[in-house]
Amino acid sequence: MIVYDNRFNTNEWFIIGGLCVGMALVIFLPKRFPTKNTIVYFMCGVYSGFFFDHSLSVEPVSYYDVNDKSAFQFMDFLSYLSYGPMSYLFFYIYDRIRPKPSHIPLYILIWSLTAVGLEWLAVRTGVFHYLHGYKLAYSFPIYLIVQSCWIAFFHRYHNVRSNERDEAAR
């Protein structure tokens, strides 16, 4: 096990601060979705972060470590929770602006660049420690794919919900 740090410092504050700001936005933005949808959209980020961090940061590949140790810690759990507000905001803004189909790639590009920027800050504060030649640029296509899947999920989910409402009204 690699130990990068034993103190409570910048990386922990970055996670706590990001989680607090993100949760404040989720709580204080005007309600846009039913509670069930809000939870689903929030969990998309938590699941995606957990899935990719555990796909890329564990043996046999282990391209990076999260936080102070290569072993799982409570702060790692909080870092996964901090992905939730980002996915919620992604869906919230998407639903709010309803981009034309021709503008959806631009929306995904902007969010992917934002995610890379936040990951860059996370690297600078010691949340991520890249190993075995992993580079920040490798995360960009992952964000593009994940957010494209989120858009497809959003439309599929809303079509299913619309059909359920139509059938219930009959």
C-alpha positions in Angstrom: 0.0 0.0 0.0 1.3 3.4 -1.0 0.8 6.2 1.6 0.9 9.8 0.1 0.0 11.7 3.2 -1.1 11.2 6.8 -2.6 14.6 7.5 -6.0 16.2 7.0 -5.2 18.9 4.5 -5.9 20.2 1.0 -7.3 17.1 -0.6 -9.8 16.5 2.2 -10.8 20.1 2.2 -11.3 20.1 -1.6 -13.6 17.1 -1.3 -15.6 18.5 1.6 -15.8 21.9 0.1 -16.9 20.6 -3.3 -19.5 18.3 -1.7 -20.9 21.1 0.4 -21.2 23.5 -2.5 -22.6 20.8 -4.7 -25.2 19.7 -2.1 -26.1 23.4 -1.5 -26.9 23.8 -5.2 -28.9 20.6 -5.3 -30.9 21.6 -2.2 -31.4 25.3 -2.9 -31.9 25.4 -6.7 -35.6 25.5 -7.6 -37.1 22.0 -7.7 -37.2 20.8 -11.3 -37.8 17.0 -10.9 -39.8 14.7 -8.6 -37.8 13.3 -5.7 -37.4 9.9 -7.4 -35.8 11.6 -10.5 -33.6 13.8 -8.4 -32.2 10.7 -6.6 -31.7 8.8 -9.9 -29.9 11.8 -11.5 -27.7 12.2 -8.4 -26.9 8.5 -8.3 -25.8 8.6 -11.9 -22.7 10.6 -10.9 -22.1 8.5 -7.7 -22.3 5.3 -9.7 -20.2 6.6 -12.6 -17.5 7.9 -10.4 -17.4 4.7 -8.3 -17.4 2.5 -11.4 -14.6 4.2 -13.3 -12.5 4.9 -10.2 -12.7 1.3 -9.3 -12.2 0.1 -12.8 -9.1 2.3 -13.3 -7.6 2.5 -9.9 -7.4 -1.1 -8.7 -5.2 -4.0 -9.6 -4.4 -5.2 -12.2 -4.4 -1.8 -13.9 -4.2 0.7 -11.0 -3.7 3.8 -13.1 -4.2 6.1 -10.2 -4.8 6.3 -6.5 -7.5 8.3 -4.7 -6.6 10.5 -1.7 -3.9 9.8 0.9 -3.5 6.0 0.6 -3.9 3.4 -2.2 -6.3 1.6 0.2 -10.0 2.6 0.4 -10.8 5.2 3.0 -13.8 7.1 4.3 -12.7 10.2 2.4 -12.8 8.2 -0.8 -16.5 7.5 -0.1 -17.1 11.2 0.2 -15.3 11.9 -3.0 -17.7 9.5 -4.8 -20.7 11.3 -3.2 -19.3 14.6 -4.6 -19.9 13.3 -8.2 -23.6 13.3 -7.4 -24.2 17.0 -7.4 -22.3 17.3 -10.7 -24.5 14.7 -12.4 -27.6 16.3 -11.0 -26.5 19.7 -12.3 -25.8 18.1 -15.7 -29.4 16.8 -15.9 -30.9 20.0 -14.3 -29.3 22.4 -16.8 -29.9 20.0 -19.7 -33.6 19.9 -18.8 -33.7 23.6 -18.2 -32.2 24.7 -21.5 -33.5 21.8 -23.7 -30.7 22.1 -26.3 -31.6 21.4 -29.9 -30.3 18.0 -31.1 -27.6 19.7 -33.1 -26.4 21.5 -29.9 -26.2 18.3 -27.7 -22.6 17.5 -28.7 -21.6 21.1 -27.7 -23.4 20.6 -24.3 -21.5 17.3 -23.8 -18.2 18.9 -24.8 -18.6 21.8 -22.4 -19.4 19.5 -19.5 -16.6 17.2 -20.4 -14.1 20.1 -20.4 -15.6 21.2 -17.1 -15.0 17.7 -15.7 -11.4 17.7 -16.9 -10.9 21.1 -15.3 -12.3 19.8 -12.0 -10.2 16.7 -12.2 -7.1 18.9 -12.9 -7.9 20.8 -9.6 -8.3 17.4 -7.8 -4.9 16.3 -9.1 -3.4 19.6 -7.9 -4.9 19.2 -4.4 -3.8 15.6 -4.1 -7.2 13.9 -4.5 -5.8 11.8 -7.5 -2.3 10.5 -7.9 -1.6 9.2 -11.4 0.4 6.0 -11.9 1.9 4.0 -14.7 1.8 6.9 -17.2 -1.8 7.8 -16.8 -2.5 11.4 -18.0 -5.4 13.8 -17.4 -6.1 13.7 -21.2 -7.1 10.1 -20.9 -10.0 11.1 -18.8 -11.5 13.3 -21.5 -12.9 10.5 -23.7 -14.3 8.8 -20.6 -16.3 12.0 -19.7 -17.5 12.2 -23.3 -18.8 8.6 -23.2 -20.3 8.9 -19.8 -22.1 12.1 -20.5 -23.3 10.9 -23.9 -24.8 7.9 -22.1 -26.4 10.2 -19.5 -28.1 12.1 -22.4 -29.4 8.9 -23.9 -30.6 7.7 -20.5 -32.3 11.1 -19.9 -34.3 10.8 -23.1 -35.1 7.1 -22.6 -36.1 7.7 -19.0 -38.4 10.5 -19.9 -40.0 8.5 -22.8 -40.7 5.6 -20.4 -42.2 8.0 -17.8 -44.3 9.7 -20.5 -45.7 6.4 -21.6 -46.5 5.4 -18.1 -48.4 8.6 -17.5 -50.3 8.2 -20.8 -51.3 4.6 -19.9 -52.3 5.7 -16.4 -54.5 8.4 -17.8 -56.4 6.0 -20.0 
